[in-house]
Short mmCIF file of the C-alpha atoms (twelve columns), coordinates in Angstrom:
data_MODEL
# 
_entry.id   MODEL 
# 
loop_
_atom_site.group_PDB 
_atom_site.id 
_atom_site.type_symbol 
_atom_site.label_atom_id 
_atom_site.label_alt_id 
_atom_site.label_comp_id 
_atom_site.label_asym_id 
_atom_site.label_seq_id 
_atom_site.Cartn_x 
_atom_site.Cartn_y 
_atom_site.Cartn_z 
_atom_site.pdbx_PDB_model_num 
ATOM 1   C CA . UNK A 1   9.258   -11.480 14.113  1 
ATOM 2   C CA . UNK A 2   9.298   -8.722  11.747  1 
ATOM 3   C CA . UNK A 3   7.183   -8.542  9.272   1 
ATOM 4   C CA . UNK A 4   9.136   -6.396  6.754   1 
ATOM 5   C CA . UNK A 5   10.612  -8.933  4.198   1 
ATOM 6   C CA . UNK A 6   13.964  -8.652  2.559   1 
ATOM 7   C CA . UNK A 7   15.148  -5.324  0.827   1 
ATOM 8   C CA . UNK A 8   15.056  -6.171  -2.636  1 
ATOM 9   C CA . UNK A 9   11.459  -7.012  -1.832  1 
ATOM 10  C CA . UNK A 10  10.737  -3.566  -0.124  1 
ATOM 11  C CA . UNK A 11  12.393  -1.167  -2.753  1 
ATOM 12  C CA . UNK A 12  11.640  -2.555  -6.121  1 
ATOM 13  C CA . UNK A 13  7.731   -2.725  -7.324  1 
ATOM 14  C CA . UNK A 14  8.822   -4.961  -10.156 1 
ATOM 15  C CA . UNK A 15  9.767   -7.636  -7.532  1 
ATOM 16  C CA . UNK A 16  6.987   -6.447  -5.147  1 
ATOM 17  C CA . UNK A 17  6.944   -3.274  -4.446  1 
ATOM 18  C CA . UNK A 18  4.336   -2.983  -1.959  1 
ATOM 19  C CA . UNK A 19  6.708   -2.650  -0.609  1 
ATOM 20  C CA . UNK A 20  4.685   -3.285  2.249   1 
ATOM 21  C CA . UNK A 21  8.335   -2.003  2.254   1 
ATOM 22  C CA . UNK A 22  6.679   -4.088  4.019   1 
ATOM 23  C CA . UNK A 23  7.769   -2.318  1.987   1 
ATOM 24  C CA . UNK A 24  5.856   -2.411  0.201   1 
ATOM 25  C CA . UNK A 25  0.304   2.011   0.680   1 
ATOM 26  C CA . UNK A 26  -2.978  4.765   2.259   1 
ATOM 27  C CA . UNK A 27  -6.906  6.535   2.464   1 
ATOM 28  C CA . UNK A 28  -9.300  8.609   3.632   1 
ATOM 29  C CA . UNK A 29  -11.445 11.310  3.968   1 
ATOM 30  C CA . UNK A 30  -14.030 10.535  5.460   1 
ATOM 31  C CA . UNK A 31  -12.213 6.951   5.248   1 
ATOM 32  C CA . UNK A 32  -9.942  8.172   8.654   1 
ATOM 33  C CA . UNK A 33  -10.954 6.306   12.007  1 
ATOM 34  C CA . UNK A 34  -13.190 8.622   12.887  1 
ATOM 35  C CA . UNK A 35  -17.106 8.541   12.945  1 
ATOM 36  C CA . UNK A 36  -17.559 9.511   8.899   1 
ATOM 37  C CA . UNK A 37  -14.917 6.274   8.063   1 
ATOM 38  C CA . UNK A 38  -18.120 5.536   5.521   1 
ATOM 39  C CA . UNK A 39  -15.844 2.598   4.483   1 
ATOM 40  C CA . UNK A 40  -15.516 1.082   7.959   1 
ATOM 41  C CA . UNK A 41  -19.047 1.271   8.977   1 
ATOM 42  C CA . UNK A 42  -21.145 0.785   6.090   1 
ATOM 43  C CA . UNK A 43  -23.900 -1.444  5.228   1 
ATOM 44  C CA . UNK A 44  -22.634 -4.189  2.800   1 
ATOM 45  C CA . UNK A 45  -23.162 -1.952  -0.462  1 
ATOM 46  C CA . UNK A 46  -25.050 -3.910  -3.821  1 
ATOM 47  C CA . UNK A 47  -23.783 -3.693  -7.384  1 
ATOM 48  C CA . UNK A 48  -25.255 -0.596  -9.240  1 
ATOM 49  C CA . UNK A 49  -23.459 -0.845  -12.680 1 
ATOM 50  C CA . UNK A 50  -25.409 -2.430  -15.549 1 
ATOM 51  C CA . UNK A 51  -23.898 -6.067  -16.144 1 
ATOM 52  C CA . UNK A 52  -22.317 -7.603  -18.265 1 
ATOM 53  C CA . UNK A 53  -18.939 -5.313  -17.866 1 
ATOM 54  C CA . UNK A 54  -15.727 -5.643  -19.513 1 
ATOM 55  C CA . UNK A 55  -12.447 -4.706  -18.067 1 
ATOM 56  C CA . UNK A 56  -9.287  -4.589  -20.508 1 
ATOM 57  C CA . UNK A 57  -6.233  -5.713  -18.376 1 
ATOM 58  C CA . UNK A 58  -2.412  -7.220  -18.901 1 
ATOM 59  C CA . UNK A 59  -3.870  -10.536 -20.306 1 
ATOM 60  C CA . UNK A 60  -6.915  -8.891  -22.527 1 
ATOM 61  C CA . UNK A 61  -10.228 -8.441  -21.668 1 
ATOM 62  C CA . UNK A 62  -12.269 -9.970  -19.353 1 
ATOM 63  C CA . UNK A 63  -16.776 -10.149 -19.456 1 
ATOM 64  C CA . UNK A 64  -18.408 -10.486 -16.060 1 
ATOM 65  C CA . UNK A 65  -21.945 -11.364 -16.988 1 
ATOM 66  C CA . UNK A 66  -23.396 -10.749 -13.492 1 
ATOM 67  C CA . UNK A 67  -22.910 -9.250  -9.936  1 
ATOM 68  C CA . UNK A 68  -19.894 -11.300 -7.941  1 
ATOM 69  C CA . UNK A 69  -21.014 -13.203 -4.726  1 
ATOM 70  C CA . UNK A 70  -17.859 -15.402 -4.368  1 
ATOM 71  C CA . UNK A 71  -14.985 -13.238 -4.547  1 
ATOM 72  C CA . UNK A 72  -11.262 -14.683 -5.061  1 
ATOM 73  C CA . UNK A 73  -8.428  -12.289 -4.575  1 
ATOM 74  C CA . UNK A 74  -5.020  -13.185 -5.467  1 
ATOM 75  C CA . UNK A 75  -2.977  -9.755  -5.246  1 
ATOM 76  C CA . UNK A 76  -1.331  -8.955  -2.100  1 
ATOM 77  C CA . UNK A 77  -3.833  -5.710  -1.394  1 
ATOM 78  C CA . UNK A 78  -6.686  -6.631  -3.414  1 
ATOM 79  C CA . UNK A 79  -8.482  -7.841  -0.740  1 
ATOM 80  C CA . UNK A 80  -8.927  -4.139  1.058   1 
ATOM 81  C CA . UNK A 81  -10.491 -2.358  -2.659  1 
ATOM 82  C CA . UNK A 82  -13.093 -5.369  -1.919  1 
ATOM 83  C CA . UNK A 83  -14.083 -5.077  1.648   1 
ATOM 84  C CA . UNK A 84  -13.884 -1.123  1.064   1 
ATOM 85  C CA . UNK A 85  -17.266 -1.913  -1.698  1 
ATOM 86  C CA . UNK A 86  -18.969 -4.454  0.889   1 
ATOM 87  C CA . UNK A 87  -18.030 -7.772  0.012   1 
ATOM 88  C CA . UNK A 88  -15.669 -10.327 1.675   1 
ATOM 89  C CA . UNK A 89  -13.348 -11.971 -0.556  1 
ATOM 90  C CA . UNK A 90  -14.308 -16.455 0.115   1 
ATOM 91  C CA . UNK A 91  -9.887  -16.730 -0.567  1 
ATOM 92  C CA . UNK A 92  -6.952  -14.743 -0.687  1 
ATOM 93  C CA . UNK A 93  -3.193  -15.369 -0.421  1 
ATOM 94  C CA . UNK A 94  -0.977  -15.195 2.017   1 
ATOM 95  C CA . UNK A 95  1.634   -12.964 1.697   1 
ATOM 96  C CA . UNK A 96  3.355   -12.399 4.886   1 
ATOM 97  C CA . UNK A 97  3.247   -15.327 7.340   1 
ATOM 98  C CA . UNK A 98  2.569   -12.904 10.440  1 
ATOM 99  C CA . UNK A 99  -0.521  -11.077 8.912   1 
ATOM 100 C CA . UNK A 100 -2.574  -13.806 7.030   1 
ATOM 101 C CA . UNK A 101 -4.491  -11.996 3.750   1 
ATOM 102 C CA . UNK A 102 -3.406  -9.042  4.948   1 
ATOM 103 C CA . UNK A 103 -5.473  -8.799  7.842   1 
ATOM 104 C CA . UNK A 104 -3.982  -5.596  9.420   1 
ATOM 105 C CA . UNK A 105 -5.534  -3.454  11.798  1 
ATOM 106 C CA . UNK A 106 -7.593  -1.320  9.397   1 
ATOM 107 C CA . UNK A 107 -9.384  -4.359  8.246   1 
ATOM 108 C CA . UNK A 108 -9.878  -6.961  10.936  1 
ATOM 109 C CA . UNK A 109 -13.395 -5.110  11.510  1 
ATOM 110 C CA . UNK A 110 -14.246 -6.100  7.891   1 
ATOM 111 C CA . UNK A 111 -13.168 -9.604  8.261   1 
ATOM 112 C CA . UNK A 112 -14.849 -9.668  11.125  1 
ATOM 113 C CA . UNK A 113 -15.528 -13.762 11.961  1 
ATOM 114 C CA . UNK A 114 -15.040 -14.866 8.564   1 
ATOM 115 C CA . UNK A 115 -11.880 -14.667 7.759   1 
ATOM 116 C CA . UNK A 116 -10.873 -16.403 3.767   1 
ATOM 117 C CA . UNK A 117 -9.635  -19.491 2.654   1 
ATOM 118 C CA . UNK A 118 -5.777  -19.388 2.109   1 
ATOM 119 C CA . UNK A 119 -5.500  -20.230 -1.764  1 
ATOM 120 C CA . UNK A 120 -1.711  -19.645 -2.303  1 
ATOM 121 C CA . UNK A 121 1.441   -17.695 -1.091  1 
ATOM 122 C CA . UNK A 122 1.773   -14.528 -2.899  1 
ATOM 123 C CA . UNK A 123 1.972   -15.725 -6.593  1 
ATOM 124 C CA . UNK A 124 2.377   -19.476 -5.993  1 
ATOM 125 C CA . UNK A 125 -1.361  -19.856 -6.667  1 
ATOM 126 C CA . UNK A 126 -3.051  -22.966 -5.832  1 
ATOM 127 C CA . UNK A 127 -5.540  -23.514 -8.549  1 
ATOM 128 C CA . UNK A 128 -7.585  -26.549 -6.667  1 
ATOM 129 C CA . UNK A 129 -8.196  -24.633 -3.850  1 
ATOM 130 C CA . UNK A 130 -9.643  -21.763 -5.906  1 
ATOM 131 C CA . UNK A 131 -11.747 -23.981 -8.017  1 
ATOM 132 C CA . UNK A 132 -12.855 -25.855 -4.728  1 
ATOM 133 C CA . UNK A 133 -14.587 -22.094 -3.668  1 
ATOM 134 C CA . UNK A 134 -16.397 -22.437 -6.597  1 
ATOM 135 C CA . UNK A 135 -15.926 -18.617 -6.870  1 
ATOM 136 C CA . UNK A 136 -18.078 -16.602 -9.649  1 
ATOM 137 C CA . UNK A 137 -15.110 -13.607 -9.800  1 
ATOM 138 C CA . UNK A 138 -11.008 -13.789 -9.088  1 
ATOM 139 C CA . UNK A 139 -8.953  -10.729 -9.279  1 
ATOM 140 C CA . UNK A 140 -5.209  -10.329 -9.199  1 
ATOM 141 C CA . UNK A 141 -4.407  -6.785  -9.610  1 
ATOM 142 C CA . UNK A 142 -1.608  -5.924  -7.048  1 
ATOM 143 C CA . UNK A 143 0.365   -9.238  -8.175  1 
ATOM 144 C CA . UNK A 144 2.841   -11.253 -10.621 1 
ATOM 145 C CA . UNK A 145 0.246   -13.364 -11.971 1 
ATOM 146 C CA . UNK A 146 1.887   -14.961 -14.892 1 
ATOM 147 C CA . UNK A 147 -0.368  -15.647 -18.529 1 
ATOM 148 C CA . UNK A 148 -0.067  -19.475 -17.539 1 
ATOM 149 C CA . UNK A 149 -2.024  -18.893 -14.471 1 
ATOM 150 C CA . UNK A 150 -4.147  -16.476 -16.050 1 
ATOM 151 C CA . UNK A 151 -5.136  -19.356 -18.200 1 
ATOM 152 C CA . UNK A 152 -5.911  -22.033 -15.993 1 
ATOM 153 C CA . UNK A 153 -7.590  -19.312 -13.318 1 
ATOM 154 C CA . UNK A 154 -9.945  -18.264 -16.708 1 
ATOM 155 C CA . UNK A 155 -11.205 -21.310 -16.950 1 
ATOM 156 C CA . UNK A 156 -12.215 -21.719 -13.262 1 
ATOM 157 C CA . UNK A 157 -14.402 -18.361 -13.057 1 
ATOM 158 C CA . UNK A 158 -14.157 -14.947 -14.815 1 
ATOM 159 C CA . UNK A 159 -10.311 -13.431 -13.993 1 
ATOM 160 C CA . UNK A 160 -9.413  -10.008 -13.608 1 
ATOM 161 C CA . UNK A 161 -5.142  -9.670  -14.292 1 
ATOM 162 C CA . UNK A 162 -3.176  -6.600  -13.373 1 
ATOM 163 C CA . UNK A 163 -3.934  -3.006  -15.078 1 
ATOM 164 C CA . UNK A 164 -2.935  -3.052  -18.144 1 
ATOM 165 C CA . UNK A 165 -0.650  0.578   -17.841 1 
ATOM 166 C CA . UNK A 166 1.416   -0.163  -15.211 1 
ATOM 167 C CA . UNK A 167 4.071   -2.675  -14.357 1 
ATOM 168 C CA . UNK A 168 3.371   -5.938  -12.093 1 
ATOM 169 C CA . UNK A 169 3.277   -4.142  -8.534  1 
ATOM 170 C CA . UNK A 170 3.571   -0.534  -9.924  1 
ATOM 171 C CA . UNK A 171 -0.450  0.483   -10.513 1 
ATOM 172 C CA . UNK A 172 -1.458  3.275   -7.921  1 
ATOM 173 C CA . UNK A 173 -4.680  2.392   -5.424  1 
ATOM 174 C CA . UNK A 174 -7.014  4.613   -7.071  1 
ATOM 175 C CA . UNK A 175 -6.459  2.870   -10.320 1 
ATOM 176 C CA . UNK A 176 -7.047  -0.857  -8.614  1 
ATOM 177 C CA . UNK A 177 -9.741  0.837   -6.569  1 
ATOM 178 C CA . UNK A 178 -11.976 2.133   -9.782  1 
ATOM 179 C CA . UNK A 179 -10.827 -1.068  -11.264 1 
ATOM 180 C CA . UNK A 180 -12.178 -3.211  -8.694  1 
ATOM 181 C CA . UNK A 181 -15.575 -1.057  -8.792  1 
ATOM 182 C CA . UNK A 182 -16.085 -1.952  -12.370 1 
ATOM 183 C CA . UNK A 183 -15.671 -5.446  -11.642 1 
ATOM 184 C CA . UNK A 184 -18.518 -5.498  -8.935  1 
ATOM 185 C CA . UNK A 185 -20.635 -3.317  -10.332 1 
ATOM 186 C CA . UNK A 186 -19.566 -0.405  -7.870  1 
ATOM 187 C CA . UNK A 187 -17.740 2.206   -10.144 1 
ATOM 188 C CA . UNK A 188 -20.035 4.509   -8.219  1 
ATOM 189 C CA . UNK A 189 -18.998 3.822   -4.983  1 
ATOM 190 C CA . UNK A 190 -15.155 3.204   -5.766  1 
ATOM 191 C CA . UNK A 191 -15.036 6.825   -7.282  1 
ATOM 192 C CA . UNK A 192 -16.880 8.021   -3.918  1 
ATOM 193 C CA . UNK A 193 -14.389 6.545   -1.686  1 
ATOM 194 C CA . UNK A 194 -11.724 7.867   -3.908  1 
ATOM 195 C CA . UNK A 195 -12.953 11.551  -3.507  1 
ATOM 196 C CA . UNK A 196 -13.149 11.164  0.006   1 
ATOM 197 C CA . UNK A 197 -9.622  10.224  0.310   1 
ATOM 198 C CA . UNK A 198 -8.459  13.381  -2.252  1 
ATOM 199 C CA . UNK A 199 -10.869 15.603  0.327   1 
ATOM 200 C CA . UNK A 200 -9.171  14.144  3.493   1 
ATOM 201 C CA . UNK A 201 -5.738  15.058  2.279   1 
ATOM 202 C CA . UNK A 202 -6.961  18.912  1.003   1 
ATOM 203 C CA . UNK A 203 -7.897  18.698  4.681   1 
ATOM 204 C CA . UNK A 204 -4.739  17.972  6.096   1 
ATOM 205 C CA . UNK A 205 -2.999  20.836  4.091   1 
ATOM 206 C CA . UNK A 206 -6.023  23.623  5.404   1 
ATOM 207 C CA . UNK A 207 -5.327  22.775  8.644   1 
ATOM 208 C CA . UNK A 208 -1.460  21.879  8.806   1 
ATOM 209 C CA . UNK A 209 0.033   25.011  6.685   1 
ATOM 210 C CA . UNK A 210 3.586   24.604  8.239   1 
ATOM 211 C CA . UNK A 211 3.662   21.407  6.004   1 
ATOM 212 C CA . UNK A 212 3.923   23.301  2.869   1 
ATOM 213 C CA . UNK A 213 7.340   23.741  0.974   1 
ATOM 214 C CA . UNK A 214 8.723   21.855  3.435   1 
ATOM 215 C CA . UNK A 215 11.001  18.946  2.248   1 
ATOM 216 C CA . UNK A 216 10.607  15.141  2.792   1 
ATOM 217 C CA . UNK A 217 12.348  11.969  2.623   1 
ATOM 218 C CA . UNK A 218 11.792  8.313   2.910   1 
ATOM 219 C CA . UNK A 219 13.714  5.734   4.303   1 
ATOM 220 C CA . UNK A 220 14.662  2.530   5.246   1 
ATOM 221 C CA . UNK A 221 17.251  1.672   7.134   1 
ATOM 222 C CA . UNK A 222 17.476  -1.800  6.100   1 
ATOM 223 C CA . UNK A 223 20.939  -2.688  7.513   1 
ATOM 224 C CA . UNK A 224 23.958  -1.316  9.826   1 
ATOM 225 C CA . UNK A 225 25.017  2.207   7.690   1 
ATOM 226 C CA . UNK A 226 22.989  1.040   4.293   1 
ATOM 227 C CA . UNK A 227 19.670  3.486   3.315   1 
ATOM 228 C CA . UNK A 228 17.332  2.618   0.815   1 
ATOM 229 C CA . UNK A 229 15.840  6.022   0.112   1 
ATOM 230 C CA . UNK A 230 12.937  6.378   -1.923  1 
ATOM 231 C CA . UNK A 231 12.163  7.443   -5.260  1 
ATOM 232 C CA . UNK A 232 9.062   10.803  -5.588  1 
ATOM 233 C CA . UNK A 233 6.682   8.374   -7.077  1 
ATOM 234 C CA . UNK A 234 6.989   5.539   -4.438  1 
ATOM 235 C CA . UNK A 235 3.682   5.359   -2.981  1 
ATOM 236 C CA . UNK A 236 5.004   6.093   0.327   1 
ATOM 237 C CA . UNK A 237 6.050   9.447   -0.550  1 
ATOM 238 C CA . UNK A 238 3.802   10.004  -2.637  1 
ATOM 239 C CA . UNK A 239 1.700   9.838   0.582   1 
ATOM 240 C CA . UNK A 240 4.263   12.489  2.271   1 
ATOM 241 C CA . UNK A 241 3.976   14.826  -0.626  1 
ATOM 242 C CA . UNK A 242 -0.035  14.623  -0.696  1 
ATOM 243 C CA . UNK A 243 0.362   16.246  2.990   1 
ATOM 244 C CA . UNK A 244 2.089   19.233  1.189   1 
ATOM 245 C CA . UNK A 245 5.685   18.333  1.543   1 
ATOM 246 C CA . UNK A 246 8.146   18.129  -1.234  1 
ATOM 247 C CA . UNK A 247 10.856  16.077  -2.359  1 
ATOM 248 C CA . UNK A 248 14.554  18.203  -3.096  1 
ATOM 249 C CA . UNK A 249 15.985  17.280  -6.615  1 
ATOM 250 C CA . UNK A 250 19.243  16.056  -4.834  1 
ATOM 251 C CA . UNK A 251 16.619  13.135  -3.808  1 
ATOM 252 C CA . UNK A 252 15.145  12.839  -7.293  1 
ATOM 253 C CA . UNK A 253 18.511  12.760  -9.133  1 
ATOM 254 C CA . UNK A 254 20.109  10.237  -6.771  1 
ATOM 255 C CA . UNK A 255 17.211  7.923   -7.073  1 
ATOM 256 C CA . UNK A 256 17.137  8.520   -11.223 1 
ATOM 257 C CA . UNK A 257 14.774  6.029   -12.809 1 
ATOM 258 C CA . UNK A 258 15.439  3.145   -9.664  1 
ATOM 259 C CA . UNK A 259 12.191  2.558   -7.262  1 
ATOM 260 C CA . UNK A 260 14.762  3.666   -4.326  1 
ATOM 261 C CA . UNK A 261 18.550  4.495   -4.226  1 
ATOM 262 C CA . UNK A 262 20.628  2.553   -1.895  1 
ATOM 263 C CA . UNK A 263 23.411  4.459   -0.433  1 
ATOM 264 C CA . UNK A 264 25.783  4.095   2.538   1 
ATOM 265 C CA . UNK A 265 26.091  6.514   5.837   1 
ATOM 266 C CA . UNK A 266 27.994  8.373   3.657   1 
ATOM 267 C CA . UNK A 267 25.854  9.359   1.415   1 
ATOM 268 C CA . UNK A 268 23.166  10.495  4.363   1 
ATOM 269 C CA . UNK A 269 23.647  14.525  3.493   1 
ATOM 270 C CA . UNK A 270 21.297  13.578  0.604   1 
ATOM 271 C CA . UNK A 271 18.465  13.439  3.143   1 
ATOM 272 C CA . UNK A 272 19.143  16.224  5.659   1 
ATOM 273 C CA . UNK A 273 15.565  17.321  4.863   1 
ATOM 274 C CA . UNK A 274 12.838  19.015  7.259   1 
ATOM 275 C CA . UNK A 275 10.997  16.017  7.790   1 
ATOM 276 C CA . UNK A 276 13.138  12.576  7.473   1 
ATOM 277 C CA . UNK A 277 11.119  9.473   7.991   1 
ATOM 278 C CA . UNK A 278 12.530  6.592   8.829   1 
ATOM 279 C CA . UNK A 279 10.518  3.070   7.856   1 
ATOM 280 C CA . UNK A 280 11.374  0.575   11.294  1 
ATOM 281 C CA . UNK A 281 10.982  -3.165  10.437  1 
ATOM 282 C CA . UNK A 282 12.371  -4.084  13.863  1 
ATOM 283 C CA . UNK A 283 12.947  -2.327  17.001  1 
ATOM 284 C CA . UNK A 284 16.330  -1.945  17.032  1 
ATOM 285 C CA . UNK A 285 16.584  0.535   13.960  1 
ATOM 286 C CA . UNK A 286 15.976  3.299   15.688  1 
ATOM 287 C CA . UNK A 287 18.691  2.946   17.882  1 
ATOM 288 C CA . UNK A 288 21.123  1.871   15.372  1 
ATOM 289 C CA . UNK A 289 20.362  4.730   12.810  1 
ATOM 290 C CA . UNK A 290 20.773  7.080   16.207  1 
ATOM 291 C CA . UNK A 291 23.852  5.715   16.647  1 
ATOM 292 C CA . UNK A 292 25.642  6.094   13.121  1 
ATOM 293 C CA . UNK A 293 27.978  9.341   13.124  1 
ATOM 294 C CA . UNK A 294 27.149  10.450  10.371  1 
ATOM 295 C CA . UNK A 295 23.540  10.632  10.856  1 
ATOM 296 C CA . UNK A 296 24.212  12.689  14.135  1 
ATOM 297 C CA . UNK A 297 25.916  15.324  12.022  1 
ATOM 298 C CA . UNK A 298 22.996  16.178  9.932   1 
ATOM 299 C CA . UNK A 299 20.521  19.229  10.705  1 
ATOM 300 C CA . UNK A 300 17.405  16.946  11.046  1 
ATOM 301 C CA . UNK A 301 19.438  14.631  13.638  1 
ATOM 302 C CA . UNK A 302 20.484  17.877  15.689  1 
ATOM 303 C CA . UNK A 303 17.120  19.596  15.257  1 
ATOM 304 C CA . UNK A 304 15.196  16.966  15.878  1 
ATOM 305 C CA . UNK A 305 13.198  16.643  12.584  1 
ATOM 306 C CA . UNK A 306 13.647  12.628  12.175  1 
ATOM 307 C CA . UNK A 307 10.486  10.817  12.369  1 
ATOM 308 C CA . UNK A 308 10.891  6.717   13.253  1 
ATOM 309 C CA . UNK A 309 7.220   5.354   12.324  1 
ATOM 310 C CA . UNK A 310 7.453   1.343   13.088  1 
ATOM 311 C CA . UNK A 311 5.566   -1.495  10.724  1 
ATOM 312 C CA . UNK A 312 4.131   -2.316  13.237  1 
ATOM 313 C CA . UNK A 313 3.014   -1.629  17.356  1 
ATOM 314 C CA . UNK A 314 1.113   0.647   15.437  1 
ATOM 315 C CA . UNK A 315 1.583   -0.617  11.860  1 
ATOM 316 C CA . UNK A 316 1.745   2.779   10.356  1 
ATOM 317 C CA . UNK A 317 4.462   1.730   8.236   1 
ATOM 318 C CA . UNK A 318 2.551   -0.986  6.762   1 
ATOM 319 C CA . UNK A 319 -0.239  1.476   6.145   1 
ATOM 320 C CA . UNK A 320 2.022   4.195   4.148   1 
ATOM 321 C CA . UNK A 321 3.682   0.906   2.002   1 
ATOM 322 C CA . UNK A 322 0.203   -0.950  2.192   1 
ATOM 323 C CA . UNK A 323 -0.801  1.566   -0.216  1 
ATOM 324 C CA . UNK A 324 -4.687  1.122   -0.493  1 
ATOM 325 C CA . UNK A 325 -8.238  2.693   -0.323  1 
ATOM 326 C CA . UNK A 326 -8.180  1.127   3.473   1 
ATOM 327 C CA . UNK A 327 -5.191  1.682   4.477   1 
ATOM 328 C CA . UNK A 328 -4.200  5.000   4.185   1 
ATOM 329 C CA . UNK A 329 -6.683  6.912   6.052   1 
ATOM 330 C CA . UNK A 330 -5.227  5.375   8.998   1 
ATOM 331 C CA . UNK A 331 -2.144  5.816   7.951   1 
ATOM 332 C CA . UNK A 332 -3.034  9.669   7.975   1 
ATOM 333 C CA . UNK A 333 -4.737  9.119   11.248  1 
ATOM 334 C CA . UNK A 334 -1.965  7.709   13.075  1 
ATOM 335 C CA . UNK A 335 0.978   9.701   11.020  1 
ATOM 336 C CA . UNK A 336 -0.625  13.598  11.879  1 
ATOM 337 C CA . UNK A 337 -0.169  13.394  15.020  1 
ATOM 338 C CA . UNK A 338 3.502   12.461  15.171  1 
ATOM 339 C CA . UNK A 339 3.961   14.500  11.990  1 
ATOM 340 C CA . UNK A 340 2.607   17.396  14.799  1 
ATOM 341 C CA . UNK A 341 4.576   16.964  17.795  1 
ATOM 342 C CA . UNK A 342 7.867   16.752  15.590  1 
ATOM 343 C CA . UNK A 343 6.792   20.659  14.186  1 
ATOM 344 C CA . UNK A 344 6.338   21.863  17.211  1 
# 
């Protein structure tokens, strides 16, 4: 079964836009698989920051008098911000049925044998299984926590709701990272990770060149001749973009102020681009976007320039929607290489 839930889930952050599109994101630098992923093989690191903190956030302002040792996460990547810093989350939600807590392939290491208590499915939170963990921190960045449950979750053990900038599902990983730093007492250590993951991409654009200038688009193909193309500040392009491709306007004025546009085969001259890439929630996409005439008459079809990157069997789709300080440095590991082959 696929994990990729229904469009309306995949292209609009307000809904979720994680779109782990899955569709709902990515990060690196020394953070890639590779023998500097600092993040991967760390020591558990300890709070540095002087205590007590406060953190302003949707609900107002929350005081944590004390380093965290039982950890709640309630947002659908929260989790990752937290291993990233060295501590394992005691519960976390469930979000899609297939991956429990979002245990995906660039965290199971993390997790290791102690995996967390299931407190909820994405914002249906289950407050007596949070109080039963007894936890001494909760944090519900990446979610739809409503002031209700921001209330009742207060009361339990300090709570940390969604940035205060951004809408529910729309805050960028750097900002839940740094965020999630502050809470533990690892502001330090967030901002590290974060530079790591700016110096990985600068990288990537030294040593790939022929990305530059070129033009990008990303899709999903979420049914027979219907495209959900996404908008320049999805996090998923942003990803693209951070390689040293650009968007064309033609992309940016059909998508206007929507998350994603949603056009028909039709409409598919939008994205005859250098490099299309196509989102696959099941295996069959491929072959059905191959197989739509009108797809076959654009440049990228006939040249070759259309890159299918699957959720999963690699998940390197769920890395790029993922969207987090874990996540995307293998999604720049795993994406590179294809990215490669398909200039050459």
């Amino acid at each position: 079964m696929s994990t990729a839930p229904p469009l309306s889930e995949r292209v609009r952050p307000s809904i979720l836009v994680l779109t782990l599109v899955l569709a709902l994101s990515l990060v690196l630098a020394a953070c890639g698989g590779g023998d500097d992923d600092a993040a991967q093989k760390s020591e558990p690191a300890k709070a540095q920051g002087a205590f007590p903190v406060r953190i302003d956030h949707k609900y107002g302002t929350t005081e944590i008098k004390a380093p965290a040792k039982r950890v709640v996460t309630l947002g659908l990547s929260d989790q990752d911000a937290v291993l990233a810093l060295g501590v394992k989350p005691v519960g976390a939600v469930d979000w899609f049925k297939e991956r429990p807590f979002g245990k995906w392939a660039w965290t199971q290491q993390l997790w290791g044998a102690s995996p967390p208590t299931i407190v909820g499915e994405r914002d249906n939170f289950n407050i007596e299984k949070i109080a039963v963990l007894k936890p001494d921190l909760i944090i519900a960045l990446y979610s739809g926590m409503k002031k209700a449950q921001y209330d009742a979750l207060s009361r339990i053990a300090p709570t940390v709701g969604q940035p205060l900038k951004y809408d529910d599902y729309a805050a960028p990983w750097q900002e839940m990272t740094r965020m999630t730093g502050r809470a533990l007492g690892m502001e330090a250590r967030a901002n590290e990770l974060i530079t790591k993951i700016d110096q990985r991409f600068a990288q990537v654009r030294k040593e790939h060149p022929e990305f530059a200038g070129k033009t990008t688009a990303v899709i999903d193909p979420y049914e027979a001749g219907k495209y959900a193309v996404f908008a320049p500040n999805d996090p998923k392009v942003v990803f693209m973009t951070s390689l040293g491709f650009s968007v064309p306007d033609k992309v940016t004025k059909a998508v206007g102020k929507e998350y994603a546009a949603e056009i028909g085969s039709e409409r598919l001259d939008l994205v005859d681009v250098d490099r299309l890439v196509f989102l696959t929630g099941d295996p069959t996409a491929q072959k059905r976007v191959e197989g739509d005439k009108v797809f076959g008459t654009l440049k990228a079809a006939k040249e070759k320039r259309a890159l299918f990157v699957p959720y999963e069997d690699p998940p390197v789709g769920a890395a790029l929607s993922f969207n987090t300080v874990l996540s995307v440095p293998y999604a720049i590991d795993q994406i590179i290489p294809l990215l490669t082959v398909l200039a050459s």
